[in-house]
Coordinates of C-alpha atoms in Angstrom, one line a residue:
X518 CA 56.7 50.2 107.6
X519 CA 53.4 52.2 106.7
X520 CA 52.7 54.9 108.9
X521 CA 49.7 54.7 110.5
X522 CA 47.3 56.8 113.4
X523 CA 45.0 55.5 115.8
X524 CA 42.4 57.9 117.3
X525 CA 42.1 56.2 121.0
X526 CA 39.6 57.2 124.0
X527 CA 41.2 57.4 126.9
X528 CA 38.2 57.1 128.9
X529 CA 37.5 59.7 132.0
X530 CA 40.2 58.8 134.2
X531 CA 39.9 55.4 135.8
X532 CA 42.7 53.4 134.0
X533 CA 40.1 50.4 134.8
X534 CA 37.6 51.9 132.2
X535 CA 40.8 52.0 130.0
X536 CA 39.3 49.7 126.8
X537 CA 41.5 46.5 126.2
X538 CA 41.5 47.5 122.9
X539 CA 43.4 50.8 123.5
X540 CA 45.7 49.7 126.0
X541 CA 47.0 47.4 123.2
X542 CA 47.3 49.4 120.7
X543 CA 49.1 52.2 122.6
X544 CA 51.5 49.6 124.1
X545 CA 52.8 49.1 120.7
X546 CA 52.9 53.2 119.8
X547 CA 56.2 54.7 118.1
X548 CA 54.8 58.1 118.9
X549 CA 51.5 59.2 121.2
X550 CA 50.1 62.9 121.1
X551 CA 48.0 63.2 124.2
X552 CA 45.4 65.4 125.3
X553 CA 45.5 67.0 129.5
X554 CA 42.7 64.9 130.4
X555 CA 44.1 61.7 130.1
X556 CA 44.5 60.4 133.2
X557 CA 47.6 59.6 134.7
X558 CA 47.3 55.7 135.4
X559 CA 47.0 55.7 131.3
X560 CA 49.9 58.1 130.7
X561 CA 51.7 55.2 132.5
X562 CA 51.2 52.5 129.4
X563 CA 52.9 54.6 126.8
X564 CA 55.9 52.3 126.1
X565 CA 59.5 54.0 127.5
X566 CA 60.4 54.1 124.0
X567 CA 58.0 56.2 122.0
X568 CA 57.9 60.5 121.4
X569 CA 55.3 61.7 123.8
X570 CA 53.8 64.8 122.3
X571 CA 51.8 66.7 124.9
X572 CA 48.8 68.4 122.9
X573 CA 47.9 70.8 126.2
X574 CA 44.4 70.6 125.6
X575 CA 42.1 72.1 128.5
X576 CA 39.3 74.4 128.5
X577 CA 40.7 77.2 128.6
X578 CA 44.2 76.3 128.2
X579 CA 45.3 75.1 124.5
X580 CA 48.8 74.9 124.2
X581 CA 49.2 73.6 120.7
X582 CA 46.2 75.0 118.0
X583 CA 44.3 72.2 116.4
X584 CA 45.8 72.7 113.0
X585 CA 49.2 71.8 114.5
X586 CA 48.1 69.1 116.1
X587 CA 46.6 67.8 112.4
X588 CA 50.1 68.4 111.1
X589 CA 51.6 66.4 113.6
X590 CA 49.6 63.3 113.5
X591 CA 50.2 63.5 109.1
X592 CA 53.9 64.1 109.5
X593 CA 54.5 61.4 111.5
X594 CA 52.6 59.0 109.9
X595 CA 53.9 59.9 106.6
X596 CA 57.9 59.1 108.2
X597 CA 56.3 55.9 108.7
X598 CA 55.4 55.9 112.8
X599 CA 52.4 53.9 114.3
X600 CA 50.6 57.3 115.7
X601 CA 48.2 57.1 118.8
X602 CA 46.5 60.3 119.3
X603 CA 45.3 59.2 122.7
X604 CA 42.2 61.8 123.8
X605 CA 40.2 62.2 127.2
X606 CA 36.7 60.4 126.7
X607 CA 35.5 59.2 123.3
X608 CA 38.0 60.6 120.6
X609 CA 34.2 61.6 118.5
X610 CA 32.4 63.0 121.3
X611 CA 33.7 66.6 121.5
X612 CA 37.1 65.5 120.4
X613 CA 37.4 67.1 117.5
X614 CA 38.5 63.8 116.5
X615 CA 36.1 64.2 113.2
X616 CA 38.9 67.4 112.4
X617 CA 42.1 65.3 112.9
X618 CA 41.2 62.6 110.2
X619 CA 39.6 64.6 107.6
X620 CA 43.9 65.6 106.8
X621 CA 44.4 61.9 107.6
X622 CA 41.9 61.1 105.2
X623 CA 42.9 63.5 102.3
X624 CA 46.6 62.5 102.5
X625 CA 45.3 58.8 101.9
X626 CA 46.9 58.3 105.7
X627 CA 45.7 54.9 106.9
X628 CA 44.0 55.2 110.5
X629 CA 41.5 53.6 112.9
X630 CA 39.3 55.2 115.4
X631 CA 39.2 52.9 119.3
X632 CA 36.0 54.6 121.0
X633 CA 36.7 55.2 124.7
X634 CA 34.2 55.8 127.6
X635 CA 32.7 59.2 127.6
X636 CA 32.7 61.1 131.0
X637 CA 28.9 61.9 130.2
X638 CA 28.2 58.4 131.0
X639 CA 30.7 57.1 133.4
X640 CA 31.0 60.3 135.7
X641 CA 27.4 60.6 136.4
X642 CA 27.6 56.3 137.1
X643 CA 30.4 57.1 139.5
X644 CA 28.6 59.7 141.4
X645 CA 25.4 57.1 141.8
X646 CA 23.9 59.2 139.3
X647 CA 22.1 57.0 136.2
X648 CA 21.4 59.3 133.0
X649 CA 18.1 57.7 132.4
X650 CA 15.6 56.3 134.6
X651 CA 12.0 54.3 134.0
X652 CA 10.3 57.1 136.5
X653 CA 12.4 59.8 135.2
X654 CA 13.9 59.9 132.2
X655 CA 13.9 58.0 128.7
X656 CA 16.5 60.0 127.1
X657 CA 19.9 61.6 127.8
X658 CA 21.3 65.2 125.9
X659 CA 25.0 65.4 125.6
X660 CA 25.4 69.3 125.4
X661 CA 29.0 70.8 124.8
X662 CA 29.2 73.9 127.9
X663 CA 32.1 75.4 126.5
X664 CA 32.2 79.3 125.1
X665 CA 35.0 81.3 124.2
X666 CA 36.4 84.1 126.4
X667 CA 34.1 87.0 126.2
X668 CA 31.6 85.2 123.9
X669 CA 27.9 84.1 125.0
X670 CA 26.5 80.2 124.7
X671 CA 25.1 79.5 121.4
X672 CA 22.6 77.1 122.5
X673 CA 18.6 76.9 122.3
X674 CA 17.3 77.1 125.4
X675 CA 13.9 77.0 124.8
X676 CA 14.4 73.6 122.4
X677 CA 16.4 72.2 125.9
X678 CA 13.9 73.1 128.4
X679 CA 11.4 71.2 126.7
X680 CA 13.0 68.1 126.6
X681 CA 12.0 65.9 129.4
X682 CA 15.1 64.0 129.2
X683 CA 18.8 64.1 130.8
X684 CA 21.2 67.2 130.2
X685 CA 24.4 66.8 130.4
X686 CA 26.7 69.6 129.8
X687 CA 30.7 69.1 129.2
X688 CA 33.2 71.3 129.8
X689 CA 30.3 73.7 131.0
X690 CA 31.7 75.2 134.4
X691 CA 32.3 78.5 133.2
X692 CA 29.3 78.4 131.7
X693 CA 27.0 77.4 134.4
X694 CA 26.2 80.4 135.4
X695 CA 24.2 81.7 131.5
X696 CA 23.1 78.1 131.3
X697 CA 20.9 78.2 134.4
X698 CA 19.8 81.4 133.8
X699 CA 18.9 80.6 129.8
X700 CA 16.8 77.4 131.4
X701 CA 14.9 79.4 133.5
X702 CA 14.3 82.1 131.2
X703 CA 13.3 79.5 129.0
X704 CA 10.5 78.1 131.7
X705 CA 12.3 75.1 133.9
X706 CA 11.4 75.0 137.1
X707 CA 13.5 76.6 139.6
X708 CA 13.2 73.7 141.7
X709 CA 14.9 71.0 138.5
X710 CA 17.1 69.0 140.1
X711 CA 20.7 69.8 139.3
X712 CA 24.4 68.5 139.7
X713 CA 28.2 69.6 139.4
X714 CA 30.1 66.8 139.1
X715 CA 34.0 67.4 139.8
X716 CA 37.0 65.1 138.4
X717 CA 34.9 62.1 138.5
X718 CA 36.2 58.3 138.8
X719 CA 39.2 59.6 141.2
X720 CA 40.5 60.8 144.1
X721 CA 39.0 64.4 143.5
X722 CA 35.2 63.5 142.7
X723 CA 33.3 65.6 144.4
X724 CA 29.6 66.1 143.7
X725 CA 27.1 69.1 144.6
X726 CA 23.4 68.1 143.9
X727 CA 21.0 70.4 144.7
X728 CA 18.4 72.5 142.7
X729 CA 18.6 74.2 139.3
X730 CA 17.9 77.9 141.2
X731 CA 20.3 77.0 143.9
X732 CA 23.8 75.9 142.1
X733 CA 25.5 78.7 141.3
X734 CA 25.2 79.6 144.7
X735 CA 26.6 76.3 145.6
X736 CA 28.9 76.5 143.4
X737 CA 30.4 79.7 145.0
X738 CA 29.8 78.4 148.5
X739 CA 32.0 75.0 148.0
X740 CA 34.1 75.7 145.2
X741 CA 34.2 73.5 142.0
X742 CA 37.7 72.1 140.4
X743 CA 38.0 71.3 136.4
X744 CA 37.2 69.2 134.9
X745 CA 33.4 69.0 135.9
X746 CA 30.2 67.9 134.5
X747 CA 26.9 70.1 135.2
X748 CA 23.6 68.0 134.7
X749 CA 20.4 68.9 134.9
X750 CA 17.7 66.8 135.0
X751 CA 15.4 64.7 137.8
X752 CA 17.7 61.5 137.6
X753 CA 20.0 63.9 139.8
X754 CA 18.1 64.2 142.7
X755 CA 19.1 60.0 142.7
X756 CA 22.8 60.9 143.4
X757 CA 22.5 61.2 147.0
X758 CA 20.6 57.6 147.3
X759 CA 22.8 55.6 145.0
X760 CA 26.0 57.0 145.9
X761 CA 28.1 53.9 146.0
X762 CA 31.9 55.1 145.0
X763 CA 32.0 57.8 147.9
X764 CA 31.3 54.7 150.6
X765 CA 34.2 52.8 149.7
X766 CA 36.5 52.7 151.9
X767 CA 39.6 54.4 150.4
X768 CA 37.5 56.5 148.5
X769 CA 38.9 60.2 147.9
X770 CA 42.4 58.5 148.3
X771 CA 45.6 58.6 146.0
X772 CA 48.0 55.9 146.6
X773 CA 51.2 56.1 144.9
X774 CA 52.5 52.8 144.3
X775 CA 56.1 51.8 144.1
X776 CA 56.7 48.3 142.8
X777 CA 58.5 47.1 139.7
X778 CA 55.8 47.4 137.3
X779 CA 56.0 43.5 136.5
X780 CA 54.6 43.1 140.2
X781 CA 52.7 45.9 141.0
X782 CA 49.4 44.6 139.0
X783 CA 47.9 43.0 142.3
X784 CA 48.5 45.6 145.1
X785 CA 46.9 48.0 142.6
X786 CA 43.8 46.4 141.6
X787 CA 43.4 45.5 145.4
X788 CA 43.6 49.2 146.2
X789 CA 41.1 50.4 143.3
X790 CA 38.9 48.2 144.4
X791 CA 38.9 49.7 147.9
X792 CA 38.0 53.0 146.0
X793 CA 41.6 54.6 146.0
X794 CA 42.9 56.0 143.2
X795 CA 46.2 54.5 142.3
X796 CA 49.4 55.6 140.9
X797 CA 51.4 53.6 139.7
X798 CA 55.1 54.8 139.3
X799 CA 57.7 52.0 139.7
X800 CA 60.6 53.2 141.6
X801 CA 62.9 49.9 140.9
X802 CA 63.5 47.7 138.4
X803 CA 64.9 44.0 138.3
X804 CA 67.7 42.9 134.8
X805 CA 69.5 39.9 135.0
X806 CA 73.3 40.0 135.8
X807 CA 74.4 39.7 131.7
X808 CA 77.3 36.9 131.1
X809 CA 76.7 35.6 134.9
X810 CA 79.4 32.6 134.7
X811 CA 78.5 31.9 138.3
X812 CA 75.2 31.1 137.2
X813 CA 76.0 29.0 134.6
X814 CA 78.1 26.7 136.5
X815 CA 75.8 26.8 139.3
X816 CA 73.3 25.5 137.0
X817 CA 75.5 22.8 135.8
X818 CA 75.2 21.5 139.6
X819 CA 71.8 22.0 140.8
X820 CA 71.5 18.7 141.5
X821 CA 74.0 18.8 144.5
X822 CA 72.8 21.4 146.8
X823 CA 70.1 20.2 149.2
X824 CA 68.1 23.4 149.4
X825 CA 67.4 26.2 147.3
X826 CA 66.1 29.1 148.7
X827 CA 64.5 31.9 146.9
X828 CA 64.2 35.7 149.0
X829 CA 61.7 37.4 145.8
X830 CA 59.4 36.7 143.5
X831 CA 62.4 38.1 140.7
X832 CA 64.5 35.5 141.8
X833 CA 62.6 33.0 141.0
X834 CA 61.1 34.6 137.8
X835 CA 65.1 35.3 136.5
X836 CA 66.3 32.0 138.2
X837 CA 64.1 29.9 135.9
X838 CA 64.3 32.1 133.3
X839 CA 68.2 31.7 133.0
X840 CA 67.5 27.8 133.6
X841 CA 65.0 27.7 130.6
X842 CA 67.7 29.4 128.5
X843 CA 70.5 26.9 129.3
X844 CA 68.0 24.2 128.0
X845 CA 67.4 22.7 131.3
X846 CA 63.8 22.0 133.0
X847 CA 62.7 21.6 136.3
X848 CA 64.6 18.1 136.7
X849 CA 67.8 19.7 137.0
X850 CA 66.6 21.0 140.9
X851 CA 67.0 16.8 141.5
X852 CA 66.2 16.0 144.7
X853 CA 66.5 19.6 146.5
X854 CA 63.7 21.4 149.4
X855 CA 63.1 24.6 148.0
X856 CA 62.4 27.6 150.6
X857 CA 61.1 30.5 150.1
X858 CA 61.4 33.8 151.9
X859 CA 57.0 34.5 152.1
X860 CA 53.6 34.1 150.6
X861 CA 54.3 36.3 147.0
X862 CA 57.8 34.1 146.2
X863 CA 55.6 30.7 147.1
X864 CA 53.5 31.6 144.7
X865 CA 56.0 31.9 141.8
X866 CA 57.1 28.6 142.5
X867 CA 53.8 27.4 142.8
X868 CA 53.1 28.9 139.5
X869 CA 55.7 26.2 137.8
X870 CA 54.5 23.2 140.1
X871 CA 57.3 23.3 142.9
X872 CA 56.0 22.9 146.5
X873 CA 57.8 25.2 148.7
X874 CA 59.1 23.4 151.7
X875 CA 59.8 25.9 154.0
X876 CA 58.3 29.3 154.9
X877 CA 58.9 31.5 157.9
X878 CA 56.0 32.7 159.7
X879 CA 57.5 36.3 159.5
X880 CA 58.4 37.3 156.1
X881 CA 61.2 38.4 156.1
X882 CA 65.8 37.3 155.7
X883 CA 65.9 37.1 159.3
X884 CA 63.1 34.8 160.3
X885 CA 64.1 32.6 157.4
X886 CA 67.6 32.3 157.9
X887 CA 66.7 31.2 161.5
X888 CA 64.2 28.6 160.1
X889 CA 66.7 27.3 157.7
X890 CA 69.4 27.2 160.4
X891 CA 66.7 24.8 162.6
X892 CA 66.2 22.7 159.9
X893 CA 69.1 22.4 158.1
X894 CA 71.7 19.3 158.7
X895 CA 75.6 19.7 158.9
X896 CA 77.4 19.7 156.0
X897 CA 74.6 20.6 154.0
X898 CA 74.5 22.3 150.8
X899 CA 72.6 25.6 150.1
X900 CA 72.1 27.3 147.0
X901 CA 70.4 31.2 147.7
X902 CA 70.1 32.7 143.8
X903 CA 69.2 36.5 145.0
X904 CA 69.9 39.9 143.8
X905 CA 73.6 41.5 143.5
X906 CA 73.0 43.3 146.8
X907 CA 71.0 40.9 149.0
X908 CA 70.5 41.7 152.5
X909 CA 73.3 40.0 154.9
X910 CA 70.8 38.8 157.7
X911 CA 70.0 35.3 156.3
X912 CA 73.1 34.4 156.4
X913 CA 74.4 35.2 159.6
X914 CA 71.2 33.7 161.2
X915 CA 72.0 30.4 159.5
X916 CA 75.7 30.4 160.4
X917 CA 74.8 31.2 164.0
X918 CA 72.8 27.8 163.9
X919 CA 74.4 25.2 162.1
X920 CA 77.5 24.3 159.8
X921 CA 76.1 24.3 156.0
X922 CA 78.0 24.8 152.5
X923 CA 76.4 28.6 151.5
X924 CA 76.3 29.5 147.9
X925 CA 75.3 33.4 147.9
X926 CA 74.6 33.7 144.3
X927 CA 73.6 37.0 142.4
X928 CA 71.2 36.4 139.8
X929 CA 69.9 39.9 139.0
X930 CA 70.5 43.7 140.3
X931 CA 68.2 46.0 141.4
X932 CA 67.8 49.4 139.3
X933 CA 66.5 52.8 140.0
X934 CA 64.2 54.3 137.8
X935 CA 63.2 57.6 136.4
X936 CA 59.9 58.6 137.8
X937 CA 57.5 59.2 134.3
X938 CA 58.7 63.1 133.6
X939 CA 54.9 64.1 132.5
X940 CA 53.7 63.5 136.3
X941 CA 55.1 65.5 139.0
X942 CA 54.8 63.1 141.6
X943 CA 57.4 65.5 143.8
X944 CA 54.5 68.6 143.2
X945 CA 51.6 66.2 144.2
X946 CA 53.4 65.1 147.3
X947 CA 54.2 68.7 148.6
X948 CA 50.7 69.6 148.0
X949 CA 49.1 67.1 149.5
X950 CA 47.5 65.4 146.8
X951 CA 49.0 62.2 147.0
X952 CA 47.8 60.5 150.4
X953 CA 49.7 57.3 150.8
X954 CA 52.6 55.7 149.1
X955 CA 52.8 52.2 149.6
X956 CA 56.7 50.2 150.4
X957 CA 57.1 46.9 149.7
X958 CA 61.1 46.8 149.6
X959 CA 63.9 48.2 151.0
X960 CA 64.8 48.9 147.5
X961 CA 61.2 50.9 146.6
X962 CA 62.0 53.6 149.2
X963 CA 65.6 54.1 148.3
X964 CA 64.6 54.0 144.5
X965 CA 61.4 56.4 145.3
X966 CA 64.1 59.1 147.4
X967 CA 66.5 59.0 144.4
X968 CA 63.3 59.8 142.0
X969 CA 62.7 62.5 143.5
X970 CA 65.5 64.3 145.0
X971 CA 64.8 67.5 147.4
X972 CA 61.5 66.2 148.7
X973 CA 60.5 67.4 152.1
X974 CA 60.7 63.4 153.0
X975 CA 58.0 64.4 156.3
X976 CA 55.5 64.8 154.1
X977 CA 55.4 61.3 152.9
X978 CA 53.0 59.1 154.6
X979 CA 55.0 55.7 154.0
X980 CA 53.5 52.6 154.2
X981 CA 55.4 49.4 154.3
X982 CA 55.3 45.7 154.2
X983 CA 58.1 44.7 157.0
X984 CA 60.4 46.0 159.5
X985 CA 63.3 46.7 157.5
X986 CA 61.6 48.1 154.7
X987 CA 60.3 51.0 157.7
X988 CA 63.4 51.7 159.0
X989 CA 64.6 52.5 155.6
X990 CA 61.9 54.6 155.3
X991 CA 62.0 56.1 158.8
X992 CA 65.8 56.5 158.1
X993 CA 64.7 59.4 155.6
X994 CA 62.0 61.4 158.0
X995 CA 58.9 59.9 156.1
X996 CA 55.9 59.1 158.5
X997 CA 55.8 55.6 158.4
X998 CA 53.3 52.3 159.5
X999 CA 53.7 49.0 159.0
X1000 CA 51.6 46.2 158.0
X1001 CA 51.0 43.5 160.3
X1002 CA 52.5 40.6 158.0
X1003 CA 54.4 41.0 155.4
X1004 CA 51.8 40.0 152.5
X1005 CA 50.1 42.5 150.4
X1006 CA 46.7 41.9 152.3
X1007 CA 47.9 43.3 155.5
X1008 CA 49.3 45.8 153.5
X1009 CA 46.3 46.6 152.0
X1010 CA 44.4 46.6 155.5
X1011 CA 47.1 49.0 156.8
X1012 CA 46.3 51.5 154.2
X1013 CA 42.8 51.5 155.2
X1014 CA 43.5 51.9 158.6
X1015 CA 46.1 54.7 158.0
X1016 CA 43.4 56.5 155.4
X1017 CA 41.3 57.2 158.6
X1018 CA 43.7 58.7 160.0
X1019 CA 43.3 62.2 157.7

């Protein structure tokens, strides 16, 4: 195969301003060489399989020299790799992406460029700031801030202060300081509106509008975090009206998120949406038991059980799955009332047109074992295709009830996972940074405590969808709350509530 790179914009931080585009292309990369800034919800996507390749770049803080990186990106596209240098931003908007194809370009490597959302447009959006405005501004001046230890800003002041547009600086912190006093010196008002806008789009976006006279002050009063954006310009003043990101209600929150990744996709987006910042690090896994001959004759005699009930949405994903593979269809159920063990399993069967029959009002083994036990008739036949380890409860509350034929059958195992090794999930917990992490299994707190080993469990603020899946958490010294039904919308509203809290 023809090696081949792809210069890919990452965007600010927000995986949600993540282009489609990108995310496809770097969830088919052999290799990815990434930059600091990338955030961590895209760091996520690279595929388990390919070479990560951390570039280190920072202001400030370049742990691999540009040429290297070059060499890196030709080499392994020349052994034939699908390369994604995957940059913070736009990869041609202070990028230096313009440096890492001219090699590209002269070694006849073949290569695309995917365009990303630049942070001079999106942070400045996210802090209710627009660039340009009918009353204020008809253009917008994306200024690189950065200087070299010890060296002074090369940049015409007097050409910038005329301008009646929007300036935005990048990567100008440091720098603040000689800008503001090289647009004054050129003749701007002291009185120019002026922002600092901090690690915009997540958890840490914090914004300081005030005047061009006054920010350094600011600045030293309130403290300022990389990476930042300082604009200057009357659109700025409009931050404080149209703040609409900082009124959400889980705004300034980070929300680790523990689900398989197949299934965490809706607690997430429901979450951003709410203004959190999500992580999402998937502490479990689900694989179907390999050469299951239980499965396979069970499959050959569907058609006698009278119920078949399903305790997770995997179950019924895998069940199926294995079903479709022994060249069945949905006929083969016959004549059988399916249950199901609460509102995110229904829906799976839904999905392939089954009606679920039966559904306990509590989600959970318990209440449906005693619903089945009501409700079932003696002699009966049940089939419960489950994972390797299922929870004992069901049973026993159906056998307390009524004399039925039980078929426990395990249809997949559950699997701990590594925790991604470029985020340090254990660090952000002990430091505070992570506010939340959300439980929606017994299995997602005891695969989240192997993950990361030698945690001060306390500090975990644990919230969970059931009963069981507390005590398991309570069990390791986590603070713990739990939602008031076991369905992702309560646990969603329970997050809200417990984000008030701090």
């Amino acid at each position: 195969m023809e090696g081949k790179v792809w210069l890919v914009g990452a965007g600010p931080g927000d995986p949600g301003l993540f282009t489609v585009k990108g995310r496809d292309i770097l969830e088919q990369a052999q290799v990815v060489v990434y930059d600091r800034l990338v955030g961590e919800g895209i760091l996520n996507l690279i595929p388990k399989q390919a070479e990560i390749i951390d570039a280190g770049k920072r202001a400030g803080n370049h742990t691999m020299p540009q040429e290297k990186i070059n060499q890196i990106l030709l080499e392994k596209a020349m052994a034939g790799k699908q390369v994604v240098r995957l940059k913070g931003g736009d990869p041609f908007l202070f990028g230096r992406g313009g440096e890492e194809l001219a090699l590209l370009a002269e070694q006849g490597v073949p290569y695309e460029v995917v365009p990303g959302v630049t942070s001079a447009l999106a942070v400045p959006a996210y802090c209710g700031i627009p660039v340009t405005h009918r009353d204020f501004a008809s253009s917008v001046h994306v200024i690189t801030g950065h200087k070299k230890a010890g060296e002074e800003l090369q940049l015409d002041f007097k050409s910038l202060a005329r301008l009646s547009g929007t300036l935005v600086f990048l990567m100008g912190v440091s720098g603040i300081p000689q800008i503001c006093q090289g647009l004054l010196d050129a003749g701007m008002e002291p009185e120019m509106p002026a922002a600092v806008l901090q690690r915009g789009t997540g958890a840490g976006q914090k914004k300081i509008i005030t005047s061009l006279a006054c920010v350094q002050n600011q600045v030293n009063e309130q403290g300022v975090q990389t990476p930042a954006i300082f604009m200057v310009g009357r659109v700025c003043a409009l931050g404080n009206e149209f703040g609409w990101y900082e009124q959400l209600p889980l705004f300034g929150k980070k929300i680790l998120v523990t689900r398989p990744r197949e299934r965490s996709g809706t607690i997430s987006r429901k979450l951003r949406n709410l203004g959190a910042e999500v992580l999402e690090l998937s502490a479990i896994r689900t694989e179907l038991i390999e050469n299951n001959q239980r499965l396979t004759e069970e499959l050959e005699r569907l058609s006698e059980y009278q119920y078949l009930v399903f305790t997770s949405p995997a179950g019924v994903n895998l069940f199926f799955q294995e079903l479709q593979n022994q060249k069945k269809d949905i006929r083969a159920i016959g004549t059988a009332q399916i249950a199901a063990i609460g509102t995110g399993t229904r829906k799976e069967l839904e999905n392939r047109g089954l009606v679920c029959a039966l559904m306990p009002e509590i989600y959970d083994g318990k209440h449906l074992g005693i619903l089945l036990g009501e409700t079932c008739q003696e002699g009966e036949k049940l089939l419960i295709p489950r994972a390797e380890k299922g929870n004992s409860q069901i049973i026993e509350e159906i056998e307390k009830r009524v004399s039925v034929e039980i078929t426990d059958l395990p249809v997949y195992r559950t699997v701990y996972e590594k925790l991604n090794e470029k985020i340090d999930v254990k660090g952000q917990m002990e430091q505070g940074q992570i506010h939340m992490a959300v439980f929606t299994s017994v299995s997602t707190v005891r695969g989240f405590a192997a993950a990361v080993q030698g945690l001060d469990y306390s500090l975990v603020r644990g919230v969970c969808i059931g009963a069981q899946t507390q005590a398991a958490a309570k069990a390791l010294g986590m603070q713990t709350w739990v939602a008031e039904k076991a369905d992702l919308d309560s646990l969603v509203e329970t997050c809200v509530s417990v984000s008030r809290k701090f």
